[in-house]
CSV table of C-alpha atoms in Angstrom, one decimal:
chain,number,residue,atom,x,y,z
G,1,UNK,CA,60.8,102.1,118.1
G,2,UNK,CA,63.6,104.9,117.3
G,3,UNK,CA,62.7,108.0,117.7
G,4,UNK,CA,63.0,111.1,115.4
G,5,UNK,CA,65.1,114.1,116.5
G,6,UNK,CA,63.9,117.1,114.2
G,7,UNK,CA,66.8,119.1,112.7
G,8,UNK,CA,66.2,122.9,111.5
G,9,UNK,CA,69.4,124.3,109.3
G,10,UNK,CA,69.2,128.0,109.3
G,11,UNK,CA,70.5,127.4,105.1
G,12,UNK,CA,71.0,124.2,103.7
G,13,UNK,CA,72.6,122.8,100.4
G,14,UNK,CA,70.2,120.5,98.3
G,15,UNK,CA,72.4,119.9,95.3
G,16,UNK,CA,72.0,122.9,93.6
G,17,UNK,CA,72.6,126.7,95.5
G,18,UNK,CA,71.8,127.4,99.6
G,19,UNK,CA,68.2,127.0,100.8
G,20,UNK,CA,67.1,129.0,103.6
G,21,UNK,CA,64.8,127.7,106.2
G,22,UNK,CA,65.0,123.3,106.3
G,23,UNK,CA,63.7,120.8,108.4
G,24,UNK,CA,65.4,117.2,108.4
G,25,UNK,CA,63.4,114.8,110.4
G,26,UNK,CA,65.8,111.9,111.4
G,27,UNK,CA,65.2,108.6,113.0
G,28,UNK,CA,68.0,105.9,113.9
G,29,UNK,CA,70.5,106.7,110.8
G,30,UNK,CA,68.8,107.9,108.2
G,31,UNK,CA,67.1,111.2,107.4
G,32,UNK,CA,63.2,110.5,106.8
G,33,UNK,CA,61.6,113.8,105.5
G,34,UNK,CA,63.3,116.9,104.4
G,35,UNK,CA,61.2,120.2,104.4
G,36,UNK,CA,62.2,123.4,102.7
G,37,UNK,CA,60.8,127.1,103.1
G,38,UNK,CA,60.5,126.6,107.0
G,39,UNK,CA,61.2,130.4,108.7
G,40,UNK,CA,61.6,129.6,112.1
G,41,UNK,CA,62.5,126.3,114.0
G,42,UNK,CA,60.2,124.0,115.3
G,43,UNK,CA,59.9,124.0,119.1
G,44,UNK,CA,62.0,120.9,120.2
G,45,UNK,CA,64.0,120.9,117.1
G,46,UNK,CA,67.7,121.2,116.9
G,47,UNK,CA,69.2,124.3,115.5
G,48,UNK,CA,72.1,124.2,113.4
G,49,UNK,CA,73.0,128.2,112.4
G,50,UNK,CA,74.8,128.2,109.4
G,51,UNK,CA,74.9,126.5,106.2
G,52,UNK,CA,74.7,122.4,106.0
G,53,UNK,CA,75.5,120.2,104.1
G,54,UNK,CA,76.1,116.6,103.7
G,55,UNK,CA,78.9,115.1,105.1
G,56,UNK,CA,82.2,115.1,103.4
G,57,UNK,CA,83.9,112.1,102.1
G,58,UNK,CA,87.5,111.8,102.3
G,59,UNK,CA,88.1,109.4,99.6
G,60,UNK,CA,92.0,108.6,99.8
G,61,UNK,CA,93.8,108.7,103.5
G,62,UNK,CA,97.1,107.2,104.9
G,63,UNK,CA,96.7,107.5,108.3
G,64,UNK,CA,100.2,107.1,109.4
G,65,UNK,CA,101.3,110.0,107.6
G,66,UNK,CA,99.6,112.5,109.5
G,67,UNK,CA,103.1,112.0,111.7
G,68,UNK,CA,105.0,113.3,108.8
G,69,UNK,CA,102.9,116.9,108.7
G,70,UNK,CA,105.9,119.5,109.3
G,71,UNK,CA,108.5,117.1,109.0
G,72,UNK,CA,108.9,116.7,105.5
G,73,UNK,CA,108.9,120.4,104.9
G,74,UNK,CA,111.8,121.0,105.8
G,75,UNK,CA,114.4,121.9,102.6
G,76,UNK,CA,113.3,120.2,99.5
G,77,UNK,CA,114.0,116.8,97.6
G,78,UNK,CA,111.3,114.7,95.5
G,79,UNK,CA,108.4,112.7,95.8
G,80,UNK,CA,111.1,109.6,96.4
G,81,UNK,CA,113.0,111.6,99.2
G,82,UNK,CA,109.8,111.9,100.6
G,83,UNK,CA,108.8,108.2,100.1
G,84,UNK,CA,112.2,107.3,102.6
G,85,UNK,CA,110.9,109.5,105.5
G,86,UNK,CA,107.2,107.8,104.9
G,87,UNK,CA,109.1,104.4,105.5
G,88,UNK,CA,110.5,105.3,108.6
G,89,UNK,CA,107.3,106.6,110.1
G,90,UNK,CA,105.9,103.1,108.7
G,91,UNK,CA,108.4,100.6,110.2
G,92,UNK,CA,107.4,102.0,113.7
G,93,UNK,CA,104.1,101.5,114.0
G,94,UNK,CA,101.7,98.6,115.9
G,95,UNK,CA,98.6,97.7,116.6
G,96,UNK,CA,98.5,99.6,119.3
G,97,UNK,CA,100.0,102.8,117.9
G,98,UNK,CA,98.4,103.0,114.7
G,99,UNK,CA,95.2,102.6,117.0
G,100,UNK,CA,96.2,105.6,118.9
G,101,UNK,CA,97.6,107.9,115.6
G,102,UNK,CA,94.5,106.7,113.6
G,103,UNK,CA,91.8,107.8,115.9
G,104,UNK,CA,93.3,111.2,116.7
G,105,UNK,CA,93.6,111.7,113.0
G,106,UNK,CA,89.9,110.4,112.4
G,107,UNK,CA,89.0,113.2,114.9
G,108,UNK,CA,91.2,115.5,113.0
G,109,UNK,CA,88.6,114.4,110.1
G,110,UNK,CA,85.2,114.2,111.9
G,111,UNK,CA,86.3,118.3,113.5
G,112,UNK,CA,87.1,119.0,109.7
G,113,UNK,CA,83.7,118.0,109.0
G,114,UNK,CA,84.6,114.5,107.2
G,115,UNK,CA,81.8,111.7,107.9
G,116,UNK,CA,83.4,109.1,105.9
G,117,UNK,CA,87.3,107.9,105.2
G,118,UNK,CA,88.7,106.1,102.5
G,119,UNK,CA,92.2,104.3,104.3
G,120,UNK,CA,94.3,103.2,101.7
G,121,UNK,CA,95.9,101.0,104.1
G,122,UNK,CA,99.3,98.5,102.9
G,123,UNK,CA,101.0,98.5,106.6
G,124,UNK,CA,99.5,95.2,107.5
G,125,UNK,CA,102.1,92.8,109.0
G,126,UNK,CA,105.7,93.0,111.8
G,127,UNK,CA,108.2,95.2,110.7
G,128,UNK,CA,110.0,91.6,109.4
G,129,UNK,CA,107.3,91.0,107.7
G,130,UNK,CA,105.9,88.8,110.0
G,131,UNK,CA,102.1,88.6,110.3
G,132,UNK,CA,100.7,89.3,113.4
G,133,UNK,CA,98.8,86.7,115.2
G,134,UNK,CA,96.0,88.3,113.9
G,135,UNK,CA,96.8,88.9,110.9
G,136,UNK,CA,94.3,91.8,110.0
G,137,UNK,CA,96.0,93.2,113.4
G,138,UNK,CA,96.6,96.3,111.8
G,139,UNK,CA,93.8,97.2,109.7
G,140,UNK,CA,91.2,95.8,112.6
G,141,UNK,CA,93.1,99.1,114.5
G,142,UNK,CA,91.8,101.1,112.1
G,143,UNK,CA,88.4,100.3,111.8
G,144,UNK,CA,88.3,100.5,115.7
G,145,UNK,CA,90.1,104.0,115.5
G,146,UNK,CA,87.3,105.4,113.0
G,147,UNK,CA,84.5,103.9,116.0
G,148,UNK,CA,86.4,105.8,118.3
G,149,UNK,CA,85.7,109.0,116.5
G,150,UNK,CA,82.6,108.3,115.0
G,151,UNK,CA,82.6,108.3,111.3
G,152,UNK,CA,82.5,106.1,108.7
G,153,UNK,CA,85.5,103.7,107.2
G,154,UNK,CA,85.9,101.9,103.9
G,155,UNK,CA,89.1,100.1,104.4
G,156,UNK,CA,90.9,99.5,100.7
G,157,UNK,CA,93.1,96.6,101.7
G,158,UNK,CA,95.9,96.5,99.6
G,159,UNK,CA,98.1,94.6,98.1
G,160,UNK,CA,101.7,95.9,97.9
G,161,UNK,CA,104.0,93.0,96.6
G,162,UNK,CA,106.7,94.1,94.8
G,163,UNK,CA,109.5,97.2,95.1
G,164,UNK,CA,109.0,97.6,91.6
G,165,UNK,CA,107.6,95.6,88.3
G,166,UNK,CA,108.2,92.5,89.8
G,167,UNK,CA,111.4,93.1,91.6
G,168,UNK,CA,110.9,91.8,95.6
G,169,UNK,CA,109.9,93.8,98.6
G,170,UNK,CA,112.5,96.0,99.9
G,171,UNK,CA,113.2,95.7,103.5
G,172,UNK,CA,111.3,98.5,104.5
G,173,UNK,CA,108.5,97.1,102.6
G,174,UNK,CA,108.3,93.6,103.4
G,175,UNK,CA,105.6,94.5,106.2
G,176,UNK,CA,103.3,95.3,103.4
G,177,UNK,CA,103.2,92.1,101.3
G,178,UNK,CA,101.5,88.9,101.6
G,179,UNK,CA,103.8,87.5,99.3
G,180,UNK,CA,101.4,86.6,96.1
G,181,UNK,CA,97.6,88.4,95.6
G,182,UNK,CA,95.9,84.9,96.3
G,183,UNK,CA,97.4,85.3,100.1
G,184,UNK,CA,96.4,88.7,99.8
G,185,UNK,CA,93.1,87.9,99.3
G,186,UNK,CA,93.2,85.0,102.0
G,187,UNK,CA,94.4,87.5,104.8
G,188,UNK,CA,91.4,90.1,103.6
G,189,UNK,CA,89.2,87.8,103.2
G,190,UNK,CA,89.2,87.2,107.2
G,191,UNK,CA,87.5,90.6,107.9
G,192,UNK,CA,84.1,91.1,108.1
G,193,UNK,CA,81.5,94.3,107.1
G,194,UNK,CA,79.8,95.5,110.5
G,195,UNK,CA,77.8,99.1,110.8
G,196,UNK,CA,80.0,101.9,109.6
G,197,UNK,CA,82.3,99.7,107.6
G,198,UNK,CA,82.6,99.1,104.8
G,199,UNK,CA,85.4,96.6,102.8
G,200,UNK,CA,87.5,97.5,99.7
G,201,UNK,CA,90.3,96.5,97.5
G,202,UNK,CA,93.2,98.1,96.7
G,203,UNK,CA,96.2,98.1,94.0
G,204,UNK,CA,99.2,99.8,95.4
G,205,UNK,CA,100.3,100.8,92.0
G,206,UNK,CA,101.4,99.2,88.7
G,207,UNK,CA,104.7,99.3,90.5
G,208,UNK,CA,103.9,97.5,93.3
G,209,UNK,CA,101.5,94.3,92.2
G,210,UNK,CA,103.1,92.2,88.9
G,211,UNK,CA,100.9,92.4,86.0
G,212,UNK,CA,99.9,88.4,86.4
G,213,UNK,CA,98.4,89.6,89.9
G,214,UNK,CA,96.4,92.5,88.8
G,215,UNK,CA,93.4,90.1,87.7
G,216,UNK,CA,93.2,88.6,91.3
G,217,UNK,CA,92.8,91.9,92.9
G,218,UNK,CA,90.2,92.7,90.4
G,219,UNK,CA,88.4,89.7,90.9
G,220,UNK,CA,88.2,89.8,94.5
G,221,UNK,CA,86.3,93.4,94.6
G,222,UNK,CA,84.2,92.2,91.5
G,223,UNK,CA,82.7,89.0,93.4
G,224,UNK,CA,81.9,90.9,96.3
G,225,UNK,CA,80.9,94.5,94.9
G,226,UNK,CA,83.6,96.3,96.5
G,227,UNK,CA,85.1,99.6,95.7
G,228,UNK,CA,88.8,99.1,94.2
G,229,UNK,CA,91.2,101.9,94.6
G,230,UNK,CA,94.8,102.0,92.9
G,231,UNK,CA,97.3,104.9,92.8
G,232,UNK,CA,97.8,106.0,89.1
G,233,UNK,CA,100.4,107.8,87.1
G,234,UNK,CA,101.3,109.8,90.5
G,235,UNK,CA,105.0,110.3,88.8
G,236,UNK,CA,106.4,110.5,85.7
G,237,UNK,CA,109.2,108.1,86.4
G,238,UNK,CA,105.9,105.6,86.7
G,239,UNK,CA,104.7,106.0,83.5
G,240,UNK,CA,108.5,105.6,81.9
G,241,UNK,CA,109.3,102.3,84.0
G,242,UNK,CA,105.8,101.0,83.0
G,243,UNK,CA,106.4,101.5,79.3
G,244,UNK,CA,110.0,100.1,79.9
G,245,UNK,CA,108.3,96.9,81.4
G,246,UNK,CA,105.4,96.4,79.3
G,247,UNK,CA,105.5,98.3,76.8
G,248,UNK,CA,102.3,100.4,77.6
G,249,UNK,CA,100.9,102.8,80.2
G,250,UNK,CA,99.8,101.8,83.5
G,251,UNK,CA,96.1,102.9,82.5
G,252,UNK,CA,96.8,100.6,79.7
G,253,UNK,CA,98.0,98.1,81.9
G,254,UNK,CA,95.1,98.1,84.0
G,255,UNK,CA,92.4,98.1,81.5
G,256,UNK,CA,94.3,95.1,80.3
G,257,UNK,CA,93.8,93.0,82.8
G,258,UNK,CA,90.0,93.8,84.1
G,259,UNK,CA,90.6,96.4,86.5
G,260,UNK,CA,88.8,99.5,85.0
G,261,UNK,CA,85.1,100.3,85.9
G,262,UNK,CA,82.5,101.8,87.9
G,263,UNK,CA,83.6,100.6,90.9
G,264,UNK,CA,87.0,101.5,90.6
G,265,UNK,CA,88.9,104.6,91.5
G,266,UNK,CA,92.5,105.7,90.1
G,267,UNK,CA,94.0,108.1,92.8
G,268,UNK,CA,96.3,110.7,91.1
G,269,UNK,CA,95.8,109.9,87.8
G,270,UNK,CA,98.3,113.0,87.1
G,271,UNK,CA,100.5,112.5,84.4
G,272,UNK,CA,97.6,110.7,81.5
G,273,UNK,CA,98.1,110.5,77.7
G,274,UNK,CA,94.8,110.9,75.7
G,275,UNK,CA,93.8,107.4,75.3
G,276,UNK,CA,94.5,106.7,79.1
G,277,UNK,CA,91.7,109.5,79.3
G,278,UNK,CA,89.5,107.7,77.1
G,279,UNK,CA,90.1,104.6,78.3
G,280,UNK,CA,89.4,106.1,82.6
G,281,UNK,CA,86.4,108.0,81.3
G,282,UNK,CA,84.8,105.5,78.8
G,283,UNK,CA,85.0,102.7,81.7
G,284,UNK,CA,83.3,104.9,84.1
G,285,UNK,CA,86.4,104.4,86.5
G,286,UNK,CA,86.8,107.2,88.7
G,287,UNK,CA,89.5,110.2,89.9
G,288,UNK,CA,90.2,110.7,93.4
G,289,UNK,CA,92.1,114.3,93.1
G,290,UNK,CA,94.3,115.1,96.3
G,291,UNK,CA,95.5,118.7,94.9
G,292,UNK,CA,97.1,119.7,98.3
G,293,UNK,CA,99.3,116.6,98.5
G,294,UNK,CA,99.9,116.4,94.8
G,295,UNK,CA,101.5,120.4,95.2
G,296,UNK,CA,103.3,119.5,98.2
G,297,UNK,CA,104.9,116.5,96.5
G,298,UNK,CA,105.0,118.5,93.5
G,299,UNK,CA,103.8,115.7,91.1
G,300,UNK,CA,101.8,117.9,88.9
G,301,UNK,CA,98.2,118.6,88.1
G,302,UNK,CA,96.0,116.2,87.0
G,303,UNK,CA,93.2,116.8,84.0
G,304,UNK,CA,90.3,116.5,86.4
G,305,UNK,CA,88.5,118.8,83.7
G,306,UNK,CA,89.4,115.9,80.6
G,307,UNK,CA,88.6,113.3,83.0
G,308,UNK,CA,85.5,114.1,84.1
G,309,UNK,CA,83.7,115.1,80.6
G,310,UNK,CA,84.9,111.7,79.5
G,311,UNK,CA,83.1,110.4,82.1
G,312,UNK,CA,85.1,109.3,84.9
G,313,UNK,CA,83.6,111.2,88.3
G,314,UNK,CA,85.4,112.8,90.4
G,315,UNK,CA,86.2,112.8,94.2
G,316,UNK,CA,88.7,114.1,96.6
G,317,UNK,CA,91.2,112.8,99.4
G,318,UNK,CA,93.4,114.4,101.9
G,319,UNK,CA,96.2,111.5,101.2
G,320,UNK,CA,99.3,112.4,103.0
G,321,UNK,CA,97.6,114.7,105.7
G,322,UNK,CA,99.6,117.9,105.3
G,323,UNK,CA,96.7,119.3,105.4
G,324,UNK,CA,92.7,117.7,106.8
G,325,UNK,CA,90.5,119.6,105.1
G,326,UNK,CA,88.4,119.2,102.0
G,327,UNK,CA,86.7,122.5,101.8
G,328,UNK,CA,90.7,123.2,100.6
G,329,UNK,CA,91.2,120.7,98.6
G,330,UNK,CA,88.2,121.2,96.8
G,331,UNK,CA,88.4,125.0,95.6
G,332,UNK,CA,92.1,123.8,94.8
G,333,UNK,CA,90.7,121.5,92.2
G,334,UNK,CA,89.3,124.7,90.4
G,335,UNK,CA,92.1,127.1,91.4
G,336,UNK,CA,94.5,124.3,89.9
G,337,UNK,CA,93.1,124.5,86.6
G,338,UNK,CA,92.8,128.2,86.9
G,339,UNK,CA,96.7,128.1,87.1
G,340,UNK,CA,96.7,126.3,84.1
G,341,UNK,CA,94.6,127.5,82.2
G,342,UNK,CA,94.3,130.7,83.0
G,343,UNK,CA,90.4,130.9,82.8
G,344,UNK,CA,88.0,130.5,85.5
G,345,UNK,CA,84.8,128.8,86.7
G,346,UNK,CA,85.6,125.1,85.2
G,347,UNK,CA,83.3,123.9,88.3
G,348,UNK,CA,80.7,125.6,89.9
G,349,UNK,CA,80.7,125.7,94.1
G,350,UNK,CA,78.0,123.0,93.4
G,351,UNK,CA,79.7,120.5,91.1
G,352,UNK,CA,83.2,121.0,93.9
G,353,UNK,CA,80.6,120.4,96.9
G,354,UNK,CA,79.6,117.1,94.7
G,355,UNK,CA,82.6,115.8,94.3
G,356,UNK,CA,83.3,116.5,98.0
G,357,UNK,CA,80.4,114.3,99.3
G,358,UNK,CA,77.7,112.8,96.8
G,359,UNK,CA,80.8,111.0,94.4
G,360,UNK,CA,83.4,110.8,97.0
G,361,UNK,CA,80.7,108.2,98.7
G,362,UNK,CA,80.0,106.7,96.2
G,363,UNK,CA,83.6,106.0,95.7
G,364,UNK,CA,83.8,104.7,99.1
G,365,UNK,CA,80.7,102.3,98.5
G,366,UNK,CA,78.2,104.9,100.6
G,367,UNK,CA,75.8,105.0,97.6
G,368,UNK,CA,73.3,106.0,100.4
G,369,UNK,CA,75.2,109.0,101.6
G,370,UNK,CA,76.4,112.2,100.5
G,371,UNK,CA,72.8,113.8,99.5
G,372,UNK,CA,70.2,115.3,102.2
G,373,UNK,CA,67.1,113.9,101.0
G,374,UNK,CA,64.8,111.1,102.3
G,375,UNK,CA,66.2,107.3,102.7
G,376,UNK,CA,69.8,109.1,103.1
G,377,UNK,CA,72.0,108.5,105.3
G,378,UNK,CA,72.0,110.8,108.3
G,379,UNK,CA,75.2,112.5,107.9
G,380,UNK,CA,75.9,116.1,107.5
G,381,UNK,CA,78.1,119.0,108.4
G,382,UNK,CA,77.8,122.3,109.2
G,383,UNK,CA,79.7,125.2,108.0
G,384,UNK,CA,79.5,128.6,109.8
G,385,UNK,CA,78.9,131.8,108.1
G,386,UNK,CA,80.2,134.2,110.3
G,387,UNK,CA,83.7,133.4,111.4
G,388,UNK,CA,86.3,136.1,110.3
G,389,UNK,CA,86.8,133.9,106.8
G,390,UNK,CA,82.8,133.6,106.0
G,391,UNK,CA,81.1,136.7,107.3
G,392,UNK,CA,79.9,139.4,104.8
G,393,UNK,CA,78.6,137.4,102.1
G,394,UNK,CA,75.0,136.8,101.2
G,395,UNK,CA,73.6,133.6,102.5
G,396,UNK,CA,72.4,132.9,99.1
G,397,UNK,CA,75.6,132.5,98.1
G,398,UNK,CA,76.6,129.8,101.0
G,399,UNK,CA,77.8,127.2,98.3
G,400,UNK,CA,80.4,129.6,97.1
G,401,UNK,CA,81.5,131.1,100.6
G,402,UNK,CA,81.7,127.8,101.8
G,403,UNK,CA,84.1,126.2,98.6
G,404,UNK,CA,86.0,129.5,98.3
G,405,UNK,CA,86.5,130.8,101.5
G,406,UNK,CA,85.8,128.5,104.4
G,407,UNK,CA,88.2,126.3,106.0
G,408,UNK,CA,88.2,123.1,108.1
G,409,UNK,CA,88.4,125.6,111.1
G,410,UNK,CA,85.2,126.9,110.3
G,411,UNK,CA,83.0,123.6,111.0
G,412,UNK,CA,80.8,124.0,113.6
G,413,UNK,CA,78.8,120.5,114.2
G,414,UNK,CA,78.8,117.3,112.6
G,415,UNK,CA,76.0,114.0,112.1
G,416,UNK,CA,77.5,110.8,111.4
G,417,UNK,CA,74.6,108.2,111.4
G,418,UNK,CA,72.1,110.2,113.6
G,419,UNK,CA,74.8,110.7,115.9
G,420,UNK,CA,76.0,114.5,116.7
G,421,UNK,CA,80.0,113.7,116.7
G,422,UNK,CA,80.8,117.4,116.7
G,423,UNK,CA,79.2,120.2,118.7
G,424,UNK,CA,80.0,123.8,118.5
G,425,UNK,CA,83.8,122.8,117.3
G,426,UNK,CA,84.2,120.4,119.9
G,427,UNK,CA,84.2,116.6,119.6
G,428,UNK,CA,81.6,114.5,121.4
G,429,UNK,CA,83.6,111.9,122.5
G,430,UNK,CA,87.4,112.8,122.3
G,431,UNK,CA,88.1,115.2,124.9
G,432,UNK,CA,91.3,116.9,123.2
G,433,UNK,CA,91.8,115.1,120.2
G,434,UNK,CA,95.1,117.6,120.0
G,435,UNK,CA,96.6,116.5,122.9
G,436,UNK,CA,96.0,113.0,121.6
G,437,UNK,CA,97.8,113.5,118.3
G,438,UNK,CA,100.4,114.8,120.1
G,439,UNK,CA,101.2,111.7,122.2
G,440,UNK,CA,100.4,109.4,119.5
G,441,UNK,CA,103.3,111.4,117.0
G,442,UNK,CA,105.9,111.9,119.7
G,443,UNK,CA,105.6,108.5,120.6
G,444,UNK,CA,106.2,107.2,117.2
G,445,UNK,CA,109.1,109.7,117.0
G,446,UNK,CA,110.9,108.4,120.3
């Protein structure tokens, strides 16, 4: 028989504004009762001062280029200048070291207050291309990098085949490709669900899986109810060699051959015409935004705002890793469109907060995460309110302190699962996850 540890969070988001005063009984992983109105905790209870709220749900990570954070700041270039560095960092790693970068950066995440990761992940085989004699090698790291530090993966295997509409693999990218989607989906097919993990597809991009391989991909996530993720319209010079190709966009594309819907996420989706807007939000497919990656790679802003009132939902992803931290990247989906627009208040802290956890789970294939309610999963994060950034403001407004002027830094303790993975700013199980990060970089830089 489990038993129930008794939470009491000094204020507490429930959807909708910060409620003072709540209980959360928990027993093994899930949250069993929630009580509101409670003044004082219970004796034996934990007490998390503060504001809570559910965990946050990174939905688009590359692990591997947390190496590049500084690096590729230096001077300028373009999103392709970038894309060279990237493939060096890539053509380094193995088992071993992407075990040891991933689950400092998953501590990065779980400090930052993320309980679940999305890894986009396409570095599966040798540097020659060569699978390993595992040949999920690489993305079995992974999963055993996000156990290390405690939090939830959904690991979007993807399939990268081709340099370019059809064109073969470069030979910096031959370690990504399976050579045809049906091995693809051989080679995924070989891993296996277990507690915490969950299994997804992805697309690389239009660019990187031919047209008459799109279907398979699709198919594979729809027998098994998988989430299916696929970068989209990240670049301009995307769209153009797309139309070149086939005459269409690569929304168009997609919806073409079966890969729009509810279960599928585009990442980016940047640089859409009006019918590829239609076509997103009438399917249901979602939007993972990454604004701080998509400014630092100056690709543009996205219409999140078009998107989601045609009906595609919305989620969030710290992608390259120049920064971890979604508290960021979710006020910059609002200050974005401020820019733009130059109007305010297109989300409210609660809708940003949504997207943050609720819909970037749901994303990710956690439909029972992301909310603090009964049946949920027990997973939730709390935010401080009187660090130099948070202090001053009235606790009623915690939703909007939190969105607007908290940061990663200003996490306190996390639940992944039952399981307190973060206490008082300090991870449970990673002594310096710092000093690891460090090792793990230098060595892939040596």
């Amino acid at each position: 028989m489990s038993l129930t540890t008794t939470y009491w969070l000094e204020h507490a988001w429930l959807g909708e504004g910060a409620e003072p005063g709540v209980v959360l009984e928990v027993e093994a992983d899930r949250i069993t009762a929630v009580r509101k109105g409670v003044g004082t905790p219970p004796p034996g209870a934990v007490v998390l001062r503060g504001f809570t709220i559910p965990g946050l749900a990174n939905a688009h990570s590359h692990a591997f280029h947390r190496a590049l954070r500084g690096t590729v700041q230096v001077g300028s270039g373009t999103f392709w200048t970038w894309r060279d560095v990237m493939y060096r960092v890539a053509s380094r790693l193995t088992p071993e070291s992407y075990h040891a970068l991933a689950r400092a950066v998953y501590a990065e995440m779980a400090l930052a207050g993320i309980t679940s990761v999305g890894e986009f992940h396409y570095v599966h085989h040798a540097p020659d291309g060569t699978p390993y004699a595992d040949p999920n090698a690489m993305g079995e790291a992974l999963i055993a990098a996000a156990a290390d530090a405690g939090i939830r993966i959904t690991l979007l295997d993807t399939a990268y085949l081709s340099s370019g509409f059809g064109a073969a693999p470069e030979p910096h990218q031959v370690r990504f490709s399976d050579g045809s989607a049906d091995a693809w989906a051989e080679r995924v097919s070989g891993l296996k669900e277990r507690p915490g993990v969950r299994l997804g597809a992805a697309i690389h991009s239009v660019r990187a899986v031919p047209a008459s391989q799109l279907a398979a991909v699709a198919d594979w996530a729809r027998e098994r109810e998988a989430p299916l993720h696929v970068h989209l319209s990240e670049q301009t010079a995307e769209n153009e060699a797309c139309l070149a190709a086939h005459g269409c966009t690569p929304t168009q594309l997609l919806a073409e051959h079966g890969v729009l819907g509810a279960r599928t996420t585009g990442v980016h989706n940047t640089h859409l015409t009006d019918e590829d807007v239609r076509l997103l939000g009438s399917s249901a497919t979602g939007t993972c935004m990454c604004p701080t990656t998509e400014r630092d790679l100056a690709d543009g802003i996205g219409p999140a705002v078009a998107l989601q009132r045609a009906g595609s939902p919305l989620s969030l992803g710290s992608d390259s890793h120049a920064v971890i931290d979604l508290l960021e990247e979710a006020r910059a989906m609002e200050l974005n469109e401020r820019l733009r627009s130059r109007t305010r208040g297109h989300w409210t802290a609660s809708a940003l907060l949504r997207a943050a956890t609720e819909d970037g789970h749901a994303a990710l294939g956690w439909q029972d995460a992301g909310r603090l309610e009964a049946g949920a999963l027990a997973d939730f994060t709390t935010v401080t309110l009187d660090s130099i950034r948070t202090v001053g403001a009235d606790p009623r407004l915690a939703a909007e302190t939190a969105v607007f002027a908290a940061t990663a830094a200003d996490v306190t303790d996390v639940v992944v699962a039952g399981r307190r993975i973060v206490r008082a700013g300090a991870h449970a199980t990673i002594e310096d996850p710092a000093a690891a990060l460090s090792e793990a970089i230098t060595s892939l830089r040596t």
